[in-house]
mmCIF file of C-alpha atoms in Angstrom:
data_model
loop_
_atom_site.group_PDB
_atom_site.id
_atom_site.type_symbol
_atom_site.label_atom_id
_atom_site.label_comp_id
_atom_site.label_asym_id
_atom_site.label_seq_id
_atom_site.Cartn_x
_atom_site.Cartn_y
_atom_site.Cartn_z
ATOM 1 C CA MET A 1 29.854 76.491 -75.000
ATOM 2 C CA PHE A 2 32.491 76.334 -77.740
ATOM 3 C CA GLU A 3 34.860 78.071 -75.602
ATOM 4 C CA ALA A 4 34.421 75.454 -72.817
ATOM 5 C CA VAL A 5 34.989 72.645 -75.267
ATOM 6 C CA GLY A 6 37.996 74.216 -76.676
ATOM 7 C CA PHE A 7 39.515 74.545 -73.338
ATOM 8 C CA LEU A 8 38.611 70.796 -72.393
ATOM 9 C CA ALA A 9 40.193 69.769 -75.965
ATOM 10 C CA VAL A 10 43.469 71.422 -75.159
ATOM 11 C CA LYS A 11 43.713 70.127 -71.621
ATOM 12 C CA LEU A 12 42.825 66.475 -72.755
ATOM 13 C CA GLY A 13 44.860 66.553 -75.840
ATOM 14 C CA VAL A 14 42.122 65.853 -78.098
ATOM 15 C CA ILE A 15 40.428 68.226 -80.696
ATOM 16 C CA ALA A 16 37.037 70.019 -80.453
ATOM 17 C CA SER A 17 35.375 67.571 -83.005
ATOM 18 C CA ASP A 18 36.157 64.520 -80.621
ATOM 19 C CA PHE A 19 33.232 66.068 -78.377
ATOM 20 C CA SER A 20 29.649 65.378 -79.055
ATOM 21 C CA TYR A 21 26.619 66.966 -77.508
ATOM 22 C CA ALA A 22 22.771 66.895 -78.140
ATOM 23 C CA GLY A 23 22.327 70.642 -78.446
ATOM 24 C CA LEU A 24 23.855 74.137 -77.984
ATOM 25 C CA LYS A 25 23.768 76.046 -74.686
ATOM 26 C CA ASP A 26 23.042 79.519 -74.333
ATOM 27 C CA LYS A 27 26.194 81.834 -73.649
ATOM 28 C CA LYS A 28 24.479 83.868 -70.962
ATOM 29 C CA ALA A 29 23.060 81.462 -68.571
ATOM 30 C CA ILE A 30 24.262 78.735 -66.069
ATOM 31 C CA THR A 31 23.879 75.514 -68.173
ATOM 32 C CA TYR A 32 24.168 71.747 -67.656
ATOM 33 C CA GLN A 33 24.461 69.312 -70.447
ATOM 34 C CA ALA A 34 25.626 65.635 -71.224
ATOM 35 C CA MET A 35 28.594 65.405 -73.453
ATOM 36 C CA VAL A 36 30.746 62.527 -74.740
ATOM 37 C CA VAL A 37 34.508 62.883 -75.554
ATOM 38 C CA ARG A 38 36.229 60.304 -77.631
ATOM 39 C CA LYS A 39 39.688 58.681 -76.925
ATOM 40 C CA VAL A 40 39.641 59.870 -73.123
ATOM 41 C CA THR A 41 39.343 57.743 -70.106
ATOM 42 C CA PRO A 42 37.273 58.598 -67.194
ATOM 43 C CA GLU A 43 40.423 58.846 -64.983
ATOM 44 C CA ARG A 44 42.123 61.385 -67.334
ATOM 45 C CA LEU A 45 38.954 63.693 -67.000
ATOM 46 C CA LYS A 46 38.966 63.338 -63.323
ATOM 47 C CA ASN A 47 42.655 64.294 -63.219
ATOM 48 C CA ILE A 48 41.867 67.993 -64.872
ATOM 49 C CA GLU A 49 38.758 68.689 -62.384
ATOM 50 C CA LYS A 50 40.630 71.188 -60.376
ATOM 51 C CA GLU A 51 41.763 73.087 -63.623
ATOM 52 C CA VAL A 52 38.235 72.963 -64.957
ATOM 53 C CA GLU A 53 37.019 74.623 -61.763
ATOM 54 C CA LYS A 54 39.221 77.455 -62.301
ATOM 55 C CA LYS A 55 37.290 78.160 -65.600
ATOM 56 C CA ARG A 56 33.995 78.116 -63.548
ATOM 57 C CA MET A 57 32.928 74.879 -65.016
ATOM 58 C CA ASN A 58 32.433 71.566 -63.354
ATOM 59 C CA VAL A 59 32.547 68.245 -64.801
ATOM 60 C CA PHE A 60 30.454 65.490 -63.024
ATOM 61 C CA ASN A 61 28.805 62.174 -63.356
ATOM 62 C CA ILE A 62 31.851 60.804 -65.324
ATOM 63 C CA ARG A 63 31.467 57.319 -66.797
ATOM 64 C CA SER A 64 32.165 55.484 -69.866
ATOM 65 C CA VAL A 65 29.622 54.973 -72.639
ATOM 66 C CA GLU A 66 29.270 53.054 -75.759
ATOM 67 C CA ASP A 67 28.253 55.774 -78.289
ATOM 68 C CA SER A 68 28.515 59.530 -79.212
ATOM 69 C CA LEU A 69 25.943 61.941 -78.916
ATOM 70 C CA ARG A 70 24.330 63.732 -81.854
ATOM 71 C CA LEU A 71 22.517 67.110 -82.277
ATOM 72 C CA GLY A 72 18.802 66.906 -81.657
ATOM 73 C CA GLN A 73 18.960 63.650 -79.295
ATOM 74 C CA LEU A 74 17.237 65.133 -76.612
ATOM 75 C CA LYS A 75 13.679 65.408 -75.400
ATOM 76 C CA GLY A 76 13.844 69.205 -74.478
ATOM 77 C CA ASN A 77 15.188 71.598 -71.978
ATOM 78 C CA HIS A 78 14.113 72.897 -68.397
ATOM 79 C CA PHE A 79 14.500 76.492 -67.685
ATOM 80 C CA ASP A 80 14.594 78.744 -64.259
ATOM 81 C CA ILE A 81 14.439 82.146 -64.984
ATOM 82 C CA VAL A 82 14.350 85.076 -62.866
ATOM 83 C CA ILE A 83 12.934 88.389 -64.360
ATOM 84 C CA ARG A 84 13.988 91.242 -62.082
ATOM 85 C CA ASN A 85 12.431 94.839 -61.463
ATOM 86 C CA LEU A 86 9.269 94.250 -63.067
ATOM 87 C CA LYS A 87 6.920 97.188 -64.363
ATOM 88 C CA ASN A 88 3.942 97.612 -66.483
ATOM 89 C CA GLN A 89 4.336 98.380 -70.150
ATOM 90 C CA ILE A 90 4.045 102.161 -70.986
ATOM 91 C CA ASN A 91 0.421 103.431 -70.813
ATOM 92 C CA ASP A 92 -0.840 100.180 -68.983
ATOM 93 C CA SER A 93 -2.565 101.055 -66.171
ATOM 94 C CA ALA A 94 -3.680 97.453 -64.901
ATOM 95 C CA ASN A 95 -2.641 96.028 -61.594
ATOM 96 C CA LEU A 96 0.980 94.648 -62.103
ATOM 97 C CA ARG A 97 0.139 91.276 -60.527
ATOM 98 C CA GLU A 98 -3.168 90.717 -62.247
ATOM 99 C CA ARG A 99 -1.257 91.456 -65.817
ATOM 100 C CA ILE A 100 1.458 89.083 -64.899
ATOM 101 C CA LEU A 101 -1.067 86.283 -63.973
ATOM 102 C CA GLU A 102 -3.113 87.131 -67.161
ATOM 103 C CA ALA A 103 0.026 86.943 -69.400
ATOM 104 C CA ILE A 104 1.562 83.784 -67.863
ATOM 105 C CA GLU A 105 -1.961 82.002 -68.359
ATOM 106 C CA ASN A 106 -2.495 83.395 -71.961
ATOM 107 C CA VAL A 107 0.933 81.540 -73.047
ATOM 108 C CA LYS A 108 -0.030 78.477 -70.845
ATOM 109 C CA ASN A 109 -3.296 77.972 -72.664
ATOM 110 C CA LYS A 110 -2.792 79.389 -76.095
ATOM 111 C CA GLY A 111 0.978 78.789 -76.627
ATOM 112 C CA PHE A 112 3.328 80.997 -78.491
ATOM 113 C CA VAL A 113 4.603 81.436 -82.018
ATOM 114 C CA ASN A 114 7.541 78.935 -82.474
ATOM 115 C CA TYR A 115 10.222 81.252 -83.629
ATOM 116 C CA TYR A 116 13.783 80.407 -83.596
ATOM 117 C CA GLY A 117 15.283 82.804 -80.979
ATOM 118 C CA PRO A 118 18.027 85.397 -81.389
ATOM 119 C CA GLN A 119 20.760 82.958 -80.008
ATOM 120 C CA ARG A 120 20.251 81.116 -83.233
ATOM 121 C CA PHE A 121 21.723 84.030 -85.317
ATOM 122 C CA GLY A 122 24.426 85.413 -82.709
ATOM 123 C CA MET A 123 23.748 88.496 -80.647
ATOM 124 C CA GLY A 124 26.172 90.844 -82.318
ATOM 125 C CA ARG A 125 24.532 93.398 -84.548
ATOM 126 C CA LYS A 126 27.069 92.796 -87.400
ATOM 127 C CA VAL A 127 27.663 89.102 -87.006
ATOM 128 C CA HIS A 128 25.332 87.989 -89.645
ATOM 129 C CA THR A 129 25.517 84.207 -89.027
ATOM 130 C CA ASP A 130 22.494 83.715 -91.420
ATOM 131 C CA GLN A 131 24.546 85.356 -94.370
ATOM 132 C CA ILE A 132 27.611 83.387 -93.545
ATOM 133 C CA GLY A 133 25.222 80.241 -93.804
ATOM 134 C CA LEU A 134 23.884 81.439 -97.222
ATOM 135 C CA ALA A 135 27.393 82.099 -98.577
ATOM 136 C CA LEU A 136 28.340 78.707 -97.455
ATOM 137 C CA LEU A 137 25.296 77.159 -99.413
ATOM 138 C CA LYS A 138 26.574 78.979 -102.365
ATOM 139 C CA SER A 139 29.895 77.586 -101.907
ATOM 140 C CA GLU A 140 31.402 81.086 -101.470
ATOM 141 C CA THR A 141 33.922 80.025 -98.907
ATOM 142 C CA VAL A 142 36.099 83.277 -99.079
ATOM 143 C CA LYS A 143 32.961 85.556 -98.562
ATOM 144 C CA ALA A 144 31.926 83.365 -95.603
ATOM 145 C CA VAL A 145 35.107 83.706 -93.824
ATOM 146 C CA LYS A 146 34.993 87.654 -94.509
ATOM 147 C CA LEU A 147 31.497 87.927 -93.190
ATOM 148 C CA PHE A 148 33.026 87.597 -89.717
ATOM 149 C CA THR A 149 32.792 91.179 -89.615
ATOM 150 C CA PRO A 150 33.694 93.763 -86.827
ATOM 151 C CA GLU A 151 31.239 95.674 -84.654
ATOM 152 C CA ASP A 152 31.570 99.372 -84.144
ATOM 153 C CA LEU A 153 33.373 98.927 -81.008
ATOM 154 C CA ASP A 154 36.998 99.643 -80.101
ATOM 155 C CA ASP A 155 38.117 96.326 -78.428
ATOM 156 C CA PRO A 156 40.818 93.912 -78.970
ATOM 157 C CA VAL A 157 38.532 91.331 -80.806
ATOM 158 C CA ASN A 158 37.124 93.921 -83.069
ATOM 159 C CA ARG A 159 40.495 95.656 -83.741
ATOM 160 C CA ALA A 160 41.884 92.435 -84.761
ATOM 161 C CA LYS A 161 38.912 91.650 -87.266
ATOM 162 C CA LYS A 162 39.160 95.173 -88.892
ATOM 163 C CA TYR A 163 43.032 94.534 -89.081
ATOM 164 C CA PHE A 164 42.145 91.257 -90.906
ATOM 165 C CA LEU A 165 39.590 92.592 -93.503
ATOM 166 C CA GLN A 166 42.123 95.410 -94.269
ATOM 167 C CA THR A 167 45.225 93.388 -94.603
ATOM 168 C CA GLU A 168 44.317 89.551 -94.975
ATOM 169 C CA ASP A 169 47.416 89.101 -92.690
ATOM 170 C CA ALA A 170 46.265 86.126 -91.021
ATOM 171 C CA LYS A 171 49.191 85.752 -88.909
ATOM 172 C CA GLY A 172 49.296 89.565 -87.764
ATOM 173 C CA THR A 173 45.652 89.092 -86.939
ATOM 174 C CA LEU A 174 46.646 86.099 -84.559
ATOM 175 C CA SER A 175 48.916 88.156 -82.621
ATOM 176 C CA LEU A 176 45.864 90.618 -81.984
ATOM 177 C CA MET A 177 43.199 88.258 -81.476
ATOM 178 C CA PRO A 178 42.638 87.597 -77.611
ATOM 179 C CA GLU A 179 43.028 83.567 -76.565
ATOM 180 C CA PHE A 180 39.619 83.301 -75.504
ATOM 181 C CA LYS A 181 38.317 83.706 -79.065
ATOM 182 C CA VAL A 182 38.715 80.133 -79.757
ATOM 183 C CA ARG A 183 36.749 79.926 -83.072
ATOM 184 C CA GLU A 184 38.236 82.965 -84.753
ATOM 185 C CA ARG A 185 41.878 81.824 -83.645
ATOM 186 C CA ALA A 186 41.172 78.436 -85.117
ATOM 187 C CA LEU A 187 40.061 79.887 -88.298
ATOM 188 C CA LEU A 188 43.156 82.295 -88.501
ATOM 189 C CA GLU A 189 45.703 79.497 -87.712
ATOM 190 C CA SER A 190 44.331 77.716 -90.820
ATOM 191 C CA LEU A 191 44.046 80.726 -93.048
ATOM 192 C CA HIS A 192 47.825 81.425 -91.967
ATOM 193 C CA ARG A 193 48.897 77.939 -92.926
ATOM 194 C CA PHE A 194 46.732 77.532 -96.102
ATOM 195 C CA GLY A 195 46.114 81.171 -97.296
ATOM 196 C CA VAL A 196 43.065 83.334 -97.776
ATOM 197 C CA THR A 197 42.144 81.675 -101.209
ATOM 198 C CA GLU A 198 39.091 79.297 -101.965
ATOM 199 C CA GLU A 199 41.245 76.227 -101.113
ATOM 200 C CA GLY A 200 42.464 77.802 -98.083
ATOM 201 C CA CYS A 201 39.224 79.027 -96.828
ATOM 202 C CA ILE A 202 37.792 75.508 -97.317
ATOM 203 C CA GLN A 203 40.456 74.121 -95.156
ATOM 204 C CA ALA A 204 39.842 76.962 -92.581
ATOM 205 C CA TRP A 205 36.344 75.845 -92.350
ATOM 206 C CA PHE A 206 37.335 72.152 -91.432
ATOM 207 C CA SER A 207 38.932 73.837 -88.257
ATOM 208 C CA PHE A 208 35.571 74.031 -86.893
ATOM 209 C CA PRO A 209 33.652 71.002 -85.801
ATOM 210 C CA HIS A 210 30.871 69.746 -87.904
ATOM 211 C CA SER A 211 28.295 71.005 -85.467
ATOM 212 C CA LEU A 212 29.510 74.651 -85.760
ATOM 213 C CA ARG A 213 29.926 74.493 -89.471
ATOM 214 C CA ILE A 214 26.221 73.232 -89.875
ATOM 215 C CA PHE A 215 25.426 75.853 -87.230
ATOM 216 C CA TYR A 216 25.975 78.779 -89.713
ATOM 217 C CA VAL A 217 23.653 76.896 -92.507
ATOM 218 C CA HIS A 218 20.955 76.306 -89.944
ATOM 219 C CA ALA A 219 21.042 80.031 -88.849
ATOM 220 C CA TYR A 220 20.016 80.839 -92.602
ATOM 221 C CA SER A 221 17.380 78.266 -92.954
ATOM 222 C CA SER A 222 16.223 79.527 -89.500
ATOM 223 C CA LYS A 223 15.801 82.888 -90.591
ATOM 224 C CA ILE A 224 13.733 82.044 -93.696
ATOM 225 C CA TRP A 225 11.442 79.845 -91.365
ATOM 226 C CA ASN A 226 11.004 82.755 -89.127
ATOM 227 C CA GLU A 227 9.899 85.136 -91.905
ATOM 228 C CA ALA A 228 7.894 82.076 -93.577
ATOM 229 C CA VAL A 229 5.801 81.517 -90.226
ATOM 230 C CA SER A 230 5.281 85.361 -89.942
ATOM 231 C CA TYR A 231 3.917 85.372 -93.458
ATOM 232 C CA ARG A 232 1.778 82.263 -92.832
ATOM 233 C CA LEU A 233 0.021 83.810 -90.039
ATOM 234 C CA ALA A 234 -0.292 87.301 -91.555
ATOM 235 C CA THR A 235 -1.992 85.570 -94.708
ATOM 236 C CA TYR A 236 -4.258 83.074 -93.284
ATOM 237 C CA GLY A 237 -4.274 83.794 -89.577
ATOM 238 C CA SER A 238 -5.204 80.753 -87.388
ATOM 239 C CA ARG A 239 -7.509 78.891 -90.104
ATOM 240 C CA VAL A 240 -5.945 75.704 -91.474
ATOM 241 C CA VAL A 241 -6.433 76.250 -95.230
ATOM 242 C CA GLU A 242 -6.012 74.071 -98.415
ATOM 243 C CA GLY A 243 -2.505 73.419 -99.245
ATOM 244 C CA ASP A 244 -1.199 73.898 -95.576
ATOM 245 C CA LEU A 245 0.938 70.848 -94.164
ATOM 246 C CA VAL A 246 -0.367 69.382 -90.842
ATOM 247 C CA CYS A 247 1.548 66.921 -88.532
ATOM 248 C CA LEU A 248 -0.492 63.709 -88.057
ATOM 249 C CA ASP A 249 1.469 62.637 -85.052
ATOM 250 C CA GLU A 250 1.162 64.521 -81.920
ATOM 251 C CA ASP A 251 3.879 62.625 -80.125
ATOM 252 C CA VAL A 252 6.557 63.572 -82.247
ATOM 253 C CA ASP A 253 9.315 65.778 -81.198
ATOM 254 C CA ASN A 254 10.128 69.272 -82.640
ATOM 255 C CA GLU A 255 11.873 68.981 -85.985
ATOM 256 C CA GLN A 256 11.905 65.118 -85.751
ATOM 257 C CA LEU A 257 8.971 64.591 -88.120
ATOM 258 C CA PRO A 258 9.286 62.281 -90.947
ATOM 259 C CA SER A 259 7.832 63.290 -94.216
ATOM 260 C CA SER A 260 5.503 60.142 -94.185
ATOM 261 C CA LYS A 261 3.775 62.146 -90.954
ATOM 262 C CA VAL A 262 3.163 65.376 -93.007
ATOM 263 C CA HIS A 263 -0.220 65.766 -94.575
ATOM 264 C CA LEU A 264 -1.250 68.249 -97.201
ATOM 265 C CA VAL A 265 -4.560 69.659 -96.276
ATOM 266 C CA THR A 266 -7.287 69.247 -98.972
ATOM 267 C CA GLU A 267 -10.161 71.493 -99.887
ATOM 268 C CA GLU A 268 -12.616 69.270 -98.163
ATOM 269 C CA GLU A 269 -10.701 69.274 -94.916
ATOM 270 C CA GLU A 270 -10.424 72.886 -95.032
ATOM 271 C CA SER A 271 -14.360 73.303 -95.303
ATOM 272 C CA ALA A 272 -14.851 70.593 -92.596
ATOM 273 C CA ASN A 273 -12.226 72.320 -90.162
ATOM 274 C CA THR A 274 -10.687 68.775 -89.789
ATOM 275 C CA TYR A 275 -7.336 70.391 -88.541
ATOM 276 C CA ALA A 276 -6.430 72.831 -85.789
ATOM 277 C CA ILE A 277 -3.644 75.437 -86.215
ATOM 278 C CA HIS A 278 -1.465 73.679 -83.475
ATOM 279 C CA GLN A 279 -0.958 70.764 -85.978
ATOM 280 C CA VAL A 280 0.195 73.217 -88.762
ATOM 281 C CA VAL A 281 3.879 72.762 -89.662
ATOM 282 C CA LEU A 282 6.338 74.730 -91.984
ATOM 283 C CA PRO A 283 9.456 73.132 -93.707
ATOM 284 C CA VAL A 284 13.027 74.243 -92.538
ATOM 285 C CA LEU A 285 14.852 74.482 -95.932
ATOM 286 C CA GLY A 286 16.564 71.133 -97.174
ATOM 287 C CA TYR A 287 16.932 68.599 -99.778
ATOM 288 C CA ASN A 288 14.095 66.318 -98.183
ATOM 289 C CA ILE A 289 11.076 68.475 -97.567
ATOM 290 C CA GLN A 290 8.061 69.252 -99.423
ATOM 291 C CA TYR A 291 6.375 72.924 -99.448
ATOM 292 C CA PRO A 292 2.937 73.948 -98.623
ATOM 293 C CA LYS A 293 0.769 74.070 -101.911
ATOM 294 C CA ASN A 294 -0.824 77.561 -101.260
ATOM 295 C CA LYS A 295 0.578 81.252 -101.173
ATOM 296 C CA VAL A 296 3.116 80.170 -98.481
ATOM 297 C CA GLY A 297 4.568 77.760 -100.752
ATOM 298 C CA GLN A 298 4.909 80.472 -103.708
ATOM 299 C CA TRP A 299 6.634 82.714 -100.852
ATOM 300 C CA TYR A 300 9.341 80.068 -100.332
ATOM 301 C CA GLN A 301 10.025 79.799 -104.070
ATOM 302 C CA GLU A 302 10.406 83.739 -104.264
ATOM 303 C CA VAL A 303 12.657 83.703 -101.551
ATOM 304 C CA LEU A 304 14.973 80.952 -102.813
ATOM 305 C CA SER A 305 14.978 82.902 -106.029
ATOM 306 C CA ARG A 306 15.955 86.119 -104.290
ATOM 307 C CA ASP A 307 18.767 84.567 -102.511
ATOM 308 C CA GLY A 308 20.248 82.651 -105.584
ATOM 309 C CA LEU A 309 19.319 79.168 -104.267
ATOM 310 C CA GLN A 310 16.572 78.059 -106.967
ATOM 311 C CA THR A 311 19.153 75.252 -107.957
ATOM 312 C CA CYS A 312 20.706 74.664 -104.554
ATOM 313 C CA LYS A 313 20.836 70.915 -103.652
ATOM 314 C CA PHE A 314 21.267 71.787 -99.894
ATOM 315 C CA LYS A 315 24.381 69.605 -100.036
ATOM 316 C CA ILE A 316 28.026 71.046 -99.662
ATOM 317 C CA PRO A 317 30.345 68.209 -100.591
ATOM 318 C CA THR A 318 33.675 70.407 -100.143
ATOM 319 C CA LEU A 319 32.568 71.147 -96.442
ATOM 320 C CA LYS A 320 30.973 67.704 -95.853
ATOM 321 C CA LEU A 321 27.677 69.330 -95.077
ATOM 322 C CA ASN A 322 24.239 67.663 -95.936
ATOM 323 C CA VAL A 323 20.946 69.656 -95.086
ATOM 324 C CA PRO A 324 17.830 67.401 -95.305
ATOM 325 C CA GLY A 325 15.647 70.016 -93.829
ATOM 326 C CA CYS A 326 12.697 69.189 -91.485
ATOM 327 C CA TYR A 327 9.308 70.351 -90.406
ATOM 328 C CA ARG A 328 8.526 72.605 -87.262
ATOM 329 C CA LYS A 329 5.376 73.387 -85.773
ATOM 330 C CA ILE A 330 4.290 77.023 -86.048
ATOM 331 C CA LEU A 331 2.976 76.927 -82.259
ATOM 332 C CA LYS A 332 4.257 75.358 -79.080
ATOM 333 C CA HIS A 333 3.171 75.391 -75.511
ATOM 334 C CA PRO A 334 5.332 75.472 -72.422
ATOM 335 C CA CYS A 335 5.065 72.334 -70.094
ATOM 336 C CA ASN A 336 4.986 72.172 -66.320
ATOM 337 C CA LEU A 337 4.914 76.011 -65.999
ATOM 338 C CA SER A 338 5.127 77.195 -62.531
ATOM 339 C CA TYR A 339 6.035 80.724 -61.158
ATOM 340 C CA GLN A 340 6.484 82.616 -58.013
ATOM 341 C CA LEU A 341 6.253 86.489 -57.381
ATOM 342 C CA MET A 342 8.928 87.782 -54.999
ATOM 343 C CA GLU A 343 10.521 90.835 -53.622
ATOM 344 C CA ASP A 344 14.054 91.291 -54.665
ATOM 345 C CA HIS A 345 15.495 89.933 -51.437
ATOM 346 C CA GLY A 346 13.432 86.812 -51.766
ATOM 347 C CA ILE A 347 10.260 87.079 -49.727
ATOM 348 C CA ASP A 348 7.375 85.341 -51.584
ATOM 349 C CA VAL A 349 4.863 88.029 -52.140
ATOM 350 C CA LYS A 350 1.825 85.720 -52.585
ATOM 351 C CA LYS A 351 2.201 84.179 -49.159
ATOM 352 C CA GLU A 352 3.033 87.391 -47.575
ATOM 353 C CA GLY A 353 0.111 89.224 -49.094
ATOM 354 C CA SER A 354 1.554 92.471 -47.920
ATOM 355 C CA HIS A 355 1.616 95.860 -50.082
ATOM 356 C CA ILE A 356 5.108 96.365 -51.410
ATOM 357 C CA ASP A 357 6.527 98.933 -53.967
ATOM 358 C CA GLU A 358 5.837 97.032 -57.621
ATOM 359 C CA ALA A 359 9.079 98.195 -58.865
ATOM 360 C CA THR A 360 10.830 95.802 -56.596
ATOM 361 C CA LEU A 361 8.792 92.730 -57.591
ATOM 362 C CA SER A 362 10.676 89.845 -59.254
ATOM 363 C CA LEU A 363 9.252 86.876 -61.123
ATOM 364 C CA LEU A 364 10.738 83.333 -60.862
ATOM 365 C CA ILE A 365 9.379 81.246 -63.605
ATOM 366 C CA SER A 366 10.151 77.627 -64.439
ATOM 367 C CA PHE A 367 8.985 75.584 -67.437
ATOM 368 C CA ASP A 368 10.086 72.793 -69.981
ATOM 369 C CA LEU A 369 10.193 73.209 -73.730
ATOM 370 C CA ASP A 370 10.613 70.684 -76.403
ATOM 371 C CA ALA A 371 13.977 70.377 -78.052
ATOM 372 C CA SER A 372 14.844 73.470 -80.335
ATOM 373 C CA CYS A 373 12.362 75.688 -78.790
ATOM 374 C CA TYR A 374 13.327 79.025 -77.251
ATOM 375 C CA ALA A 375 12.746 80.243 -73.762
ATOM 376 C CA THR A 376 13.634 83.877 -75.053
ATOM 377 C CA VAL A 377 10.618 83.499 -77.416
ATOM 378 C CA CYS A 378 8.335 82.121 -74.867
ATOM 379 C CA LEU A 379 9.370 85.100 -72.531
ATOM 380 C CA ARG A 380 8.900 87.416 -75.329
ATOM 381 C CA GLU A 381 5.364 86.360 -75.837
ATOM 382 C CA ILE A 382 4.603 86.698 -72.001
ATOM 383 C CA MET A 383 6.090 90.053 -71.726
ATOM 384 C CA LYS A 384 5.187 91.491 -74.921
ATOM 385 C CA HIS A 385 8.815 92.869 -74.891
ATOM 386 C CA ASP A 386 11.865 92.260 -77.139
ATOM 387 C CA PHE A 387 15.213 91.471 -75.436
#
């Protein structure tokens, strides 16, 4: 998505931060989304349609609007996913079709743990986006730049990264870095201009749009949230206990919950089973949140201390980043879930009713998720399988 924005910016004669959007899209998918770009007329955008198509992109529904978009300004996402070559898990002798039906109904009725998905952290094994975010929160901007570490692969991108870590030669690295690595090249151009110093690295971070600078900080707070929900469920299970935080407004979207709608569970409410597990929320780190007042709250404080953030204000003035935090429900349900079992060449098995080799089965599954929920996490719960 960032590559697409970078390409459009060059063609339109604007910069990446002139684009605004409601959410970040997956790299490995065919995705659609609304975007707003400032300082560009509809005619100018229509003039580059042919060039855009060469990049396997389409721009459509072009019109003038009054305002920019902001991250989080969406109700949710719709997914159509095909899972091919279906097989039972090892040592599972159940009928495959029955197992698929059972797994889908289970998630439909019980929901899934609302973890942040792997896309939130970058898919590379050595690209520790959360560690970059932690370094930024501690104002360690040089360290944050150097955490764009190479993976153990011998390709042009990783050769360029290795060269930079060994030499800090931004200009030389630029000549090695492929054109399509828009983010890395923007960073290197700034480092070449301003130097690999604290001040130079601050300037380099401003070569990224705000949405990308905050992405790294969110990666860190998301990783902590994932660990927190695992700890919460391991410690208390599905009981709602004293000191838990619950959401009092069922209609509020994921992560849009104001503090006034978050309630601290009392001892009496625990005894009376006043609340259900689907109402429990956990805080995503920031300056405007409260913590649970039980073992989970203690766990948060220990983690902040471990990571050197005991005194962190979650504001980074040098990078113009403010992190108010938010609350996130620990369980979510997919909506409008439908599915279809097919043979690989597209015959609907349920309608045909014929016996076929189960290894050739595919599953087409469609569902809606609230904003900031992950289809990969929902699928992992259905399939009981990591990606």
